[in-house]
Tab-separated table of C-alpha atoms in Angstrom:
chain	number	residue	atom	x	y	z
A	1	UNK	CA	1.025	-4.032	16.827
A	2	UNK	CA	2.205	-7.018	15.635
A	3	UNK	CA	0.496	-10.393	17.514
A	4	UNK	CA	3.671	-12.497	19.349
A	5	UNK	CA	4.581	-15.416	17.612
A	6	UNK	CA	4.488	-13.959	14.278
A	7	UNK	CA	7.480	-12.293	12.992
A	8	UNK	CA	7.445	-8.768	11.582
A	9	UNK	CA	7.910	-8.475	7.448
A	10	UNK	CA	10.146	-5.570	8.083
A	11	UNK	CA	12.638	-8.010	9.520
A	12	UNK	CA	13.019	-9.601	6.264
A	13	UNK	CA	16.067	-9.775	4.000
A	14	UNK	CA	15.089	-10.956	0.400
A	15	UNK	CA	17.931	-13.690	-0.235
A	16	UNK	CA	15.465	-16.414	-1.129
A	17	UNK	CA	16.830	-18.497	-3.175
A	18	UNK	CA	17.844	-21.828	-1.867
A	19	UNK	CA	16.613	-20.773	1.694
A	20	UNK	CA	13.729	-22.403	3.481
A	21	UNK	CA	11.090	-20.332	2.520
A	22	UNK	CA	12.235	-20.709	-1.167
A	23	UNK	CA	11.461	-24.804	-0.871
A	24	UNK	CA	8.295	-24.407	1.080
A	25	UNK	CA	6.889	-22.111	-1.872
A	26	UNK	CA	7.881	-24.688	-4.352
A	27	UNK	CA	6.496	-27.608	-2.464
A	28	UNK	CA	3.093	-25.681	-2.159
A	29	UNK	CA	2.968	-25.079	-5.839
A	30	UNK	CA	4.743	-28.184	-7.044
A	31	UNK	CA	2.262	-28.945	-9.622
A	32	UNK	CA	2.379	-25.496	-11.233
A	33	UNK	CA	0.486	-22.254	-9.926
A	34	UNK	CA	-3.201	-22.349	-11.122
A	35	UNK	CA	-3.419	-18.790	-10.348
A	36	UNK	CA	-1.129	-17.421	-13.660
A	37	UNK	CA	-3.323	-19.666	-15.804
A	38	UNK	CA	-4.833	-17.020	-18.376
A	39	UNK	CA	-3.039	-14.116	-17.355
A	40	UNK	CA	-1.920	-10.782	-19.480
A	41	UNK	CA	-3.878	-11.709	-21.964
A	42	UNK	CA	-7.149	-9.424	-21.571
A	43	UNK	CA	-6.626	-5.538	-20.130
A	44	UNK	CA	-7.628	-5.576	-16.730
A	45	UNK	CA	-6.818	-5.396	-12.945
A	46	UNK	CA	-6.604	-9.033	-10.867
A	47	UNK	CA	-5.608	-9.335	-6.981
A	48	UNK	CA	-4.575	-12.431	-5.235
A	49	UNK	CA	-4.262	-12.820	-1.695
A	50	UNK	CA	-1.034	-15.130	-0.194
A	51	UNK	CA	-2.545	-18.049	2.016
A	52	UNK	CA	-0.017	-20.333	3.380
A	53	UNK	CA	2.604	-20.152	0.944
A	54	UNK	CA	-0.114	-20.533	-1.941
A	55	UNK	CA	-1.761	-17.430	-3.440
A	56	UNK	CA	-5.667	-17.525	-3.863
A	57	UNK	CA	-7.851	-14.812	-5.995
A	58	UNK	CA	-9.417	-12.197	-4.008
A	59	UNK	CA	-13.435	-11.263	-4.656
A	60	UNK	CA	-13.506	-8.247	-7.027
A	61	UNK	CA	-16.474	-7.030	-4.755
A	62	UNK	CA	-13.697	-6.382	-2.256
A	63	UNK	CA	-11.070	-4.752	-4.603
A	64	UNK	CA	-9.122	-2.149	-2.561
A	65	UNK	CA	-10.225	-4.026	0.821
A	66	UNK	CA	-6.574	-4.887	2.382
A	67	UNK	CA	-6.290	-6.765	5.511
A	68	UNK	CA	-3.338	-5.616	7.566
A	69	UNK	CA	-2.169	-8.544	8.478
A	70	UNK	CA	-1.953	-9.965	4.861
A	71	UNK	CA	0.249	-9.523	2.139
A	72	UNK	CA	-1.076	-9.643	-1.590
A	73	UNK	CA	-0.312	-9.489	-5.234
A	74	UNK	CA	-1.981	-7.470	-7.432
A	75	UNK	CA	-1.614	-7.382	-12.154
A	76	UNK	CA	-2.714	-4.461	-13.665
A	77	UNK	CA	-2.712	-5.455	-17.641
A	78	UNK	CA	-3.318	-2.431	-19.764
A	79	UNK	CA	-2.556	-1.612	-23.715
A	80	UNK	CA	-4.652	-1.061	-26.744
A	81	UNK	CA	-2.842	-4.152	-28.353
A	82	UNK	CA	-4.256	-7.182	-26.875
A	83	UNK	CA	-1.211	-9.176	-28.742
A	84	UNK	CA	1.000	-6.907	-26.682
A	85	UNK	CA	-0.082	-5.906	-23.562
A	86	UNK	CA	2.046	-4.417	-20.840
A	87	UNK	CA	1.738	-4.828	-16.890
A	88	UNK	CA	3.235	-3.907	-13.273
A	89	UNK	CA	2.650	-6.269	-11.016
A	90	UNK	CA	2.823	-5.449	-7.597
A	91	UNK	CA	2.836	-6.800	-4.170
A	92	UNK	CA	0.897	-5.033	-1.178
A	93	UNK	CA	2.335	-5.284	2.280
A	94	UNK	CA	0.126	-5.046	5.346
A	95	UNK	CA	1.700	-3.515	8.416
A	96	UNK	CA	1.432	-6.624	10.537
A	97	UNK	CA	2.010	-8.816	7.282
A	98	UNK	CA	4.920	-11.435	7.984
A	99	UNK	CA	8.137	-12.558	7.073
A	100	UNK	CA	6.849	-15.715	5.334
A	101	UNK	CA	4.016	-13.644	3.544
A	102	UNK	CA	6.074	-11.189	2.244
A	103	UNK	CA	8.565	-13.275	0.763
A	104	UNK	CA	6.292	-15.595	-0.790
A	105	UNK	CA	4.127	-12.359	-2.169
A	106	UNK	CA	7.833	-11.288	-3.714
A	107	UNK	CA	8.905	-15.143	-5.234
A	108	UNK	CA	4.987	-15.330	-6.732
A	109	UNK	CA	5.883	-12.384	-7.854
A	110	UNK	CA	9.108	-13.205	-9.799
A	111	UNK	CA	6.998	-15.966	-10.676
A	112	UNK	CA	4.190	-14.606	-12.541
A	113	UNK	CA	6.681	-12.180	-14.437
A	114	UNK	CA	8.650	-15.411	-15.720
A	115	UNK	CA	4.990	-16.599	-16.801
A	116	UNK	CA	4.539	-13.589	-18.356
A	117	UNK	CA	7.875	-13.849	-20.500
A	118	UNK	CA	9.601	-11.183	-18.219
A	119	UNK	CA	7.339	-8.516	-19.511
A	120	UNK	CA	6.177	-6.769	-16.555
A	121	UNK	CA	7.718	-3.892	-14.321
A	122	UNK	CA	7.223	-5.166	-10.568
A	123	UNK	CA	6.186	-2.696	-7.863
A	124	UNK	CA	6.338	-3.085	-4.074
A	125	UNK	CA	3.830	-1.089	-2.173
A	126	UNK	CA	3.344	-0.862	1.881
A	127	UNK	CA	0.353	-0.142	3.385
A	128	UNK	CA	-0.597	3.689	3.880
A	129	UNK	CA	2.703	4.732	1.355
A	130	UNK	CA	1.588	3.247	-2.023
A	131	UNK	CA	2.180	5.277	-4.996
A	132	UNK	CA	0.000	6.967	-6.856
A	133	UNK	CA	-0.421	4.623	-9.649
A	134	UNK	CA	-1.372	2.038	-7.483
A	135	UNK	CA	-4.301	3.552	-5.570
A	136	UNK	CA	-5.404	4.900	-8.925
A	137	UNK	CA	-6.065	1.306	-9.487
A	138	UNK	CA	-9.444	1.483	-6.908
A	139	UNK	CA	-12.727	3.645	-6.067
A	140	UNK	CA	-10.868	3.921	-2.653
A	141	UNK	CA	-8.540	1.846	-0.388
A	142	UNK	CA	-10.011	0.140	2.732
A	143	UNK	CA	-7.501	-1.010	5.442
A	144	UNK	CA	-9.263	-3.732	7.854
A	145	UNK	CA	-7.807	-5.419	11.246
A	146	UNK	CA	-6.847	-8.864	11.007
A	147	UNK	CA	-5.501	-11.498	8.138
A	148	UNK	CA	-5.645	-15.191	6.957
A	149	UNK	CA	-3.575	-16.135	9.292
A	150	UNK	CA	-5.556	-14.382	12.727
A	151	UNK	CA	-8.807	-16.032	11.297
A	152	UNK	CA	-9.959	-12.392	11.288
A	153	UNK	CA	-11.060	-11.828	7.621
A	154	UNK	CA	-14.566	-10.927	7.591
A	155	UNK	CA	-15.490	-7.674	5.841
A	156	UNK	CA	-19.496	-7.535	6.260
A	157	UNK	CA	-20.492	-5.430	9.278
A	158	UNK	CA	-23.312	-6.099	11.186
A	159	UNK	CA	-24.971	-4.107	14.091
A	160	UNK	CA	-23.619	-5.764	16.283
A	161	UNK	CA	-20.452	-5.980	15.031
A	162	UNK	CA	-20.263	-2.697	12.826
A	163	UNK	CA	-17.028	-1.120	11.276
A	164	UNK	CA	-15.483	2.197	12.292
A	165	UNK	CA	-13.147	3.783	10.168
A	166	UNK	CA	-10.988	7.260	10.001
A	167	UNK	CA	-11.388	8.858	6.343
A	168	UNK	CA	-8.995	10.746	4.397
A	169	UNK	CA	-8.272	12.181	1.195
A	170	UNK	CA	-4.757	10.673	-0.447
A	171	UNK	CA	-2.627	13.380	-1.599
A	172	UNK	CA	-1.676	13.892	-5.359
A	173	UNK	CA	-4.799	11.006	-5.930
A	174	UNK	CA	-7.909	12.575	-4.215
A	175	UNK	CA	-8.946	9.037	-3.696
A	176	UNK	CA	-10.485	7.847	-0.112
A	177	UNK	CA	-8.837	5.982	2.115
A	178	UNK	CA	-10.629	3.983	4.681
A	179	UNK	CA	-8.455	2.890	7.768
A	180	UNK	CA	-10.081	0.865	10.723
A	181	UNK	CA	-10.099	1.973	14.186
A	182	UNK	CA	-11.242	0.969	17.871
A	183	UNK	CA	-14.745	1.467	18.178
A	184	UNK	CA	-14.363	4.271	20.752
A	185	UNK	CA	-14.250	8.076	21.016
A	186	UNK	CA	-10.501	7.561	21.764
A	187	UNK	CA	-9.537	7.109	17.921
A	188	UNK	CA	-11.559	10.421	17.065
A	189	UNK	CA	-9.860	13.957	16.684
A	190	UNK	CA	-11.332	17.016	15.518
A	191	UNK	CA	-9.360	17.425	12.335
A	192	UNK	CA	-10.610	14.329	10.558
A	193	UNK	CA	-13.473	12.493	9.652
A	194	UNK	CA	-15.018	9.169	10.519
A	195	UNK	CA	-17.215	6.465	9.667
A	196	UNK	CA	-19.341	4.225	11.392
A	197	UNK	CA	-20.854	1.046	9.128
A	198	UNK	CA	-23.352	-0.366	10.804
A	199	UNK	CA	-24.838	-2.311	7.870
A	200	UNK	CA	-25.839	-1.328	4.268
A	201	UNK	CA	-28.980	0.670	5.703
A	202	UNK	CA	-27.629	1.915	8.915
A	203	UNK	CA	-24.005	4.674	7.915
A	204	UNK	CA	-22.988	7.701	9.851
A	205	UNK	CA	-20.404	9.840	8.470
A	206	UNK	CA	-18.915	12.422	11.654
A	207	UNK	CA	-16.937	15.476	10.880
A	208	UNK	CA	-14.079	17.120	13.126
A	209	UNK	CA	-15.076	20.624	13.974
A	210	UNK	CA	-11.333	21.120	11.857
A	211	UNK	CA	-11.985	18.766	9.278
A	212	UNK	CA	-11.435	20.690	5.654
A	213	UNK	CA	-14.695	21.224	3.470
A	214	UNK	CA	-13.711	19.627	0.834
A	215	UNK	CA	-12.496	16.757	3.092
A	216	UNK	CA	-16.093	16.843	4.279
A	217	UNK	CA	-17.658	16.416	1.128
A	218	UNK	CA	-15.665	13.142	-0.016
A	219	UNK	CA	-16.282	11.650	3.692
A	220	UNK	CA	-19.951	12.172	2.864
A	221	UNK	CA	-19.796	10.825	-0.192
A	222	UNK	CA	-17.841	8.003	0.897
A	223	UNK	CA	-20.548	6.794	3.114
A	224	UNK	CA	-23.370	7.227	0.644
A	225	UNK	CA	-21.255	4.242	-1.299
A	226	UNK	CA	-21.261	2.481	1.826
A	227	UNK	CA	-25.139	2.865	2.531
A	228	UNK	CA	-26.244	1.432	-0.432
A	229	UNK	CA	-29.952	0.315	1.332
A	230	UNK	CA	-30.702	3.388	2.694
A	231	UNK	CA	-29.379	7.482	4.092
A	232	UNK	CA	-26.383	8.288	5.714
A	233	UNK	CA	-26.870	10.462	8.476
A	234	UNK	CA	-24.297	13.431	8.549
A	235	UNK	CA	-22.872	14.645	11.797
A	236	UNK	CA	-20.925	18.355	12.743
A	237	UNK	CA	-19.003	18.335	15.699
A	238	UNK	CA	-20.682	20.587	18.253
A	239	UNK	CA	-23.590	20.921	15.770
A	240	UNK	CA	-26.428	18.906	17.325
A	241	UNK	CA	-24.347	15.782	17.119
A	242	UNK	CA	-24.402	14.981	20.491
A	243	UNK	CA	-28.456	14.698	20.296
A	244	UNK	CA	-27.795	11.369	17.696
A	245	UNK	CA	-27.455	8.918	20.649
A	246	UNK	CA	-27.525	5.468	18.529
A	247	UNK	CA	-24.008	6.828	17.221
A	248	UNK	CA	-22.777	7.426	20.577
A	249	UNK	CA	-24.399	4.193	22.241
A	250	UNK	CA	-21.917	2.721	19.926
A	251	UNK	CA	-18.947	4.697	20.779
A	252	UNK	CA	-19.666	4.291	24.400
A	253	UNK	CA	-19.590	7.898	23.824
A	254	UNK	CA	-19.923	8.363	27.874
A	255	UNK	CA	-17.739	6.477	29.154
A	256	UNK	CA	-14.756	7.149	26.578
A	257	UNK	CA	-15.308	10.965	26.472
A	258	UNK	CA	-16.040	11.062	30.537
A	259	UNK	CA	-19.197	13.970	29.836
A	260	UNK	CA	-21.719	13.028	31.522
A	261	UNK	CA	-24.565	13.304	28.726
A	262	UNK	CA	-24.293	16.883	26.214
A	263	UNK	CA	-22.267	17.219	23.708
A	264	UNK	CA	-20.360	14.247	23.640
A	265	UNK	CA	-17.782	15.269	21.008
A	266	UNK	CA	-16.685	18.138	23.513
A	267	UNK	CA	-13.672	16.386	25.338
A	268	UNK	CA	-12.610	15.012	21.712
A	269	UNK	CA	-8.930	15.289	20.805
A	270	UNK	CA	-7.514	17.994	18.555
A	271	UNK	CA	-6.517	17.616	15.513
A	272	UNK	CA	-3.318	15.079	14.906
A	273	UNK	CA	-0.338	15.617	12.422
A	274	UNK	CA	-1.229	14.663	8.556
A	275	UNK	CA	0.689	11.207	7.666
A	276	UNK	CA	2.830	12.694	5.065
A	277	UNK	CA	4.269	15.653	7.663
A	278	UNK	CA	7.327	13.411	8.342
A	279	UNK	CA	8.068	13.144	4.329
A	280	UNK	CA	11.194	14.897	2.936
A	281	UNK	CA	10.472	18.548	1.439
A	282	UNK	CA	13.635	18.348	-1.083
A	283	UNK	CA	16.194	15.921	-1.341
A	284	UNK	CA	19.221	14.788	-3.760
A	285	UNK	CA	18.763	12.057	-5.753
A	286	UNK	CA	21.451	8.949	-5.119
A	287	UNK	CA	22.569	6.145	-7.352
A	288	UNK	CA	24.022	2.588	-6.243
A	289	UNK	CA	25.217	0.140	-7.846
A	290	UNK	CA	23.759	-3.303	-6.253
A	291	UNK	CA	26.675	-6.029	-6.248
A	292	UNK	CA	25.789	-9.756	-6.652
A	293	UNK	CA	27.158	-10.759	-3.472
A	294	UNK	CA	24.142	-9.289	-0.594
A	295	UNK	CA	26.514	-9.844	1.799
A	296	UNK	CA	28.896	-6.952	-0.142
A	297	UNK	CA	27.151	-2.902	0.344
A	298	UNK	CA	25.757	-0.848	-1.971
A	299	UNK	CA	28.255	1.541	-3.612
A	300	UNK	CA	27.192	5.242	-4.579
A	301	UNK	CA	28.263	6.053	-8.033
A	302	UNK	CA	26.068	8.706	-8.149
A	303	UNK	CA	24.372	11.675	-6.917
A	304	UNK	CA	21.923	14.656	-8.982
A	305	UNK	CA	20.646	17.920	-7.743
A	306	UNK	CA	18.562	19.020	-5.267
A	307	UNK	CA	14.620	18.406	-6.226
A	308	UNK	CA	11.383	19.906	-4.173
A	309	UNK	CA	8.808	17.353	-3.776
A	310	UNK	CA	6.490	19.698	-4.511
A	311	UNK	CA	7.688	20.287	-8.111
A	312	UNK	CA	8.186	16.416	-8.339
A	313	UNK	CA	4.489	15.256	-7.625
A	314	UNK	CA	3.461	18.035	-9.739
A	315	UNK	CA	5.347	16.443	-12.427
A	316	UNK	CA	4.765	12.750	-12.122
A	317	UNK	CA	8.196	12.419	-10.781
A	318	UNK	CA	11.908	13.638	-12.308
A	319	UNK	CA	14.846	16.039	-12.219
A	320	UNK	CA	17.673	15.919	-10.055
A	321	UNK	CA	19.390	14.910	-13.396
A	322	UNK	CA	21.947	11.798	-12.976
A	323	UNK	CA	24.029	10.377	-15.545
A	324	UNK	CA	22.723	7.981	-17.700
A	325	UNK	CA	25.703	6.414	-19.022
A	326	UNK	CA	25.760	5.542	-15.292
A	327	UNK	CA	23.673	2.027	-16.298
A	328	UNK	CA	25.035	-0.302	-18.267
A	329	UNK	CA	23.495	-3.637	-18.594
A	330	UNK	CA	25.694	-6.041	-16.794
A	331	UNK	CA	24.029	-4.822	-13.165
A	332	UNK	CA	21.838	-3.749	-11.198
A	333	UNK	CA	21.349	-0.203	-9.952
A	334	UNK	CA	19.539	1.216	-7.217
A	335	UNK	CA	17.911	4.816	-7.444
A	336	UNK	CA	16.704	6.742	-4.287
A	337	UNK	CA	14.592	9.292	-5.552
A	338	UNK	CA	13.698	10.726	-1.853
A	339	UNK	CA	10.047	9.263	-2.386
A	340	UNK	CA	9.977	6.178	-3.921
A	341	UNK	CA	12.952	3.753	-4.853
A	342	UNK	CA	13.873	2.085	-8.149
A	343	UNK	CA	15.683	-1.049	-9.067
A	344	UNK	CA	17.245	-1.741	-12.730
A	345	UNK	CA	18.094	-4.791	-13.361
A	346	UNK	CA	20.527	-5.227	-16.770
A	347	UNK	CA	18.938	-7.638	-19.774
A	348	UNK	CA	21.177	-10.911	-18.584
A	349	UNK	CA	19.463	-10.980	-15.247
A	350	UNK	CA	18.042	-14.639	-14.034
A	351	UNK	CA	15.205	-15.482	-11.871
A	352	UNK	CA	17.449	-15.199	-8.606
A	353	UNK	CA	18.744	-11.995	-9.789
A	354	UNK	CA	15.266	-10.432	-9.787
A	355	UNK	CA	14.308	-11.751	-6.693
A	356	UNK	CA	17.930	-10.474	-5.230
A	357	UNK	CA	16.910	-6.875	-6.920
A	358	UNK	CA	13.901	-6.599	-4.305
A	359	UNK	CA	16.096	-7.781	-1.669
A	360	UNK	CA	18.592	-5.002	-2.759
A	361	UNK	CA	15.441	-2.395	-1.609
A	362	UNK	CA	15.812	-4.051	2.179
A	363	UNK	CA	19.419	-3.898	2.151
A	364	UNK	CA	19.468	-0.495	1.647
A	365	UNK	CA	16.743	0.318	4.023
A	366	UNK	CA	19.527	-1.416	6.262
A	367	UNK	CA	21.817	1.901	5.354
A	368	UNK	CA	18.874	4.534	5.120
A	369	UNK	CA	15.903	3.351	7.117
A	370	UNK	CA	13.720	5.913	5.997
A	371	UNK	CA	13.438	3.704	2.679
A	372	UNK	CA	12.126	1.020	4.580
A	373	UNK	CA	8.120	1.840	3.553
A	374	UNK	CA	9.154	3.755	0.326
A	375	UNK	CA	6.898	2.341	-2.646
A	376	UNK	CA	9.675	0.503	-4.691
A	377	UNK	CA	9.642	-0.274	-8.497
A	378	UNK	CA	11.897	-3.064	-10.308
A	379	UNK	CA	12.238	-2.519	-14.006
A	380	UNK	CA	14.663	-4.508	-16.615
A	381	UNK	CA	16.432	-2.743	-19.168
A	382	UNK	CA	14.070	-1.564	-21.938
A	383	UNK	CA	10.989	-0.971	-19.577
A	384	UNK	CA	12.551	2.323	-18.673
A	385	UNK	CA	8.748	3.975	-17.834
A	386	UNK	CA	7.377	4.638	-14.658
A	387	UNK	CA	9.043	7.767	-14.834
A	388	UNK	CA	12.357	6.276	-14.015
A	389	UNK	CA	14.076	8.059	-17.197
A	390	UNK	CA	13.642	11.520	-15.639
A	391	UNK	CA	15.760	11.357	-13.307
A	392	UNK	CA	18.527	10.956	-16.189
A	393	UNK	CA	20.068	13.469	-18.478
């Protein structure tokens, strides 16, 4: 829930330039921003963090840690020519993440592309929906309560003030994801799996009496990474797990459950609806053409045929076919794929323009709202990649 006071990033239209936010990110950085100094030229990945209109490095020891309430910019450099290098640079967007933080996260981003000569395709994830590229970036992806801005930003547990997270496996990536939860039997359900992270030495991993096998196994394993000074201790719903009372003392496993002693996962809730129930099945693929003007709408100049999403994971993304002597280079074209949204942006396009071609994601999600937490991907004429081209015959 987002706290009062602080406004929601999903409220945000992208028309920075010239606006308020626009001169309070170039006061902060009016000598120049530190952070690009050195970048793109060594293969590599590098996350920043936005604090107050600035952007500061993030640890690497906490790589694929995201606070909710925090937006952040992340350069993935890659190539086997390090005279040529190519990168995306994306921006992550935390669910309670604000207006101000996501538009600065999107100008730094425009920013370090201009540093980088214009060379790199920009990406736009939102927490729990990132592509699959982008998780592939991490062991495992770690969402945590709280931001810069809450004063909540501490990721070391303690036993006294341990961690409790719900585990699953990402489809199409089979990477973990790590999402916190109340520290209660109320966030439990028997088809998942949780954590509790006491400390280094101290990890239980507890599995839903529905919970998949192979599910099972990668929870496990993802708290042996955790419990790095010692065991973690494995738990089976309605398999002796209500005898491991240290994990319930934390759970106030009495109280929450209302048994009175036994087997304390009993009165545990069912199983709940995977996250990606609610995504399309099939869908046609539609082209706009973004005018200059945001005030103006998007106008559909095309449309391709019907795609499964099933066939389209399998592949990496494509079909649907669409023109492609639809794009020509003097605008900018939106492409709703049904799963993920891209944005390309002709060769004469300016600084503003490329900051307006993110914008152009929001004004759509103003016509189909179910783009609103798509992943989104802005590429410039002649970085056609990113599977982009195969949605064009």
């Amino acid at each position: 829930m987002q706290k009062p006071g602080r406004i929601s990033w999903r409220d945000t239209n992208l028309a920075l330039i010239g606006s308020e936010l626009d001169h309070k990110v170039k006061a902060a950085a009016a000598e120049g921003e530190e952070a690009w100094d050195g970048i793109g030229k060594k293969v590599g990945i590098y996350v920043w963090r936005v604090e107050k209109f600035l952007i500061k490095p993030w640890p690497k020891n906490q790589y694929g840690q995201f606070f909710r309430g925090d937006s952040y910019i992340i350069l993935n450099s890659f190539g086997s020519d390090t005279n040529n290098l190519q990168h995306d640079i994306h921006i992550w967007i935390g669910s309670e993440s604000t207006q101000d933080e996501y538009g600065t996260a999107a100008y730094k981003m425009v920013e370090a592309d201009d540093y980088l000569g214009g060379a790199a395709v920009q990406h736009r994830q939102i927490e729990g929906k990132e592509a699959s590229e982008f998780v592939d970036y991490f062991d495992h992806l770690e969402y945590l309560d709280g931001g810069i801005e809450t004063g909540f930003n501490k990721v070391e547990p303690t036993k006294e003030k341990p961690l409790f997270f719900k585990f699953r496996v990402r489809e199409n990536t089979k990477k973990g994801e790590l999402v916190q939860v109340p520290l209660s039997t109320s966030s439990m359900d028997s088809g998942s799996g949780f954590i509790l992270f006491a400390d280094k030495g101290t990890v239980w991993a507890w599995h839903g009496k529905d919970f998949k096998i192979m599910e099972k196994i990668a929870c496990t394993q993802q708290g042996e990474k955790l419990c790095t000074l010692g065991t973690v201790t494995v738990l089976a719903q309605g398999d002796g797990d209500d005898e491991e009372t240290e994990f319930w003392d934390y759970l106030k496993g009495d109280s929450s459950s209302g048994s009175s002693g036994g087997d304390k996962s009993r009165s545990i809730g069912g199983a709940t609806k995977s996250r990606d129930v609610g995504l399309l099945k099939e869908y046609k693929p539609k082209l706009f053409l973004v005018d200059s003007d945001p005030t103006k709408e998007l106008k559909q100049v095309g449309f391709g045929e019907l795609i499964k999403r099933a066939a389209s994971l399998k592949l990496g993304g494509g079909g649907g076919f669409l023109n492609r002597s639809s794009l020509d280079d003097s605008n900018v074209f939106l492409l709703d794929t049904g799963w993920k949204i891209f944005i390309w942006v002709g060769k004469a396009a300016d600084s503003g323009e490329k900051v307006a071609a993110l914008g152009a994601a929001d004004q759509y999600a103003e016509m189909e709202p179910r783009a609103r937490e798509l992943p989104v991907t802005v590429l410039k004429a002649g970085q056609e990649r990113s599977g982009f081209m195969s949605y064009f015959k």
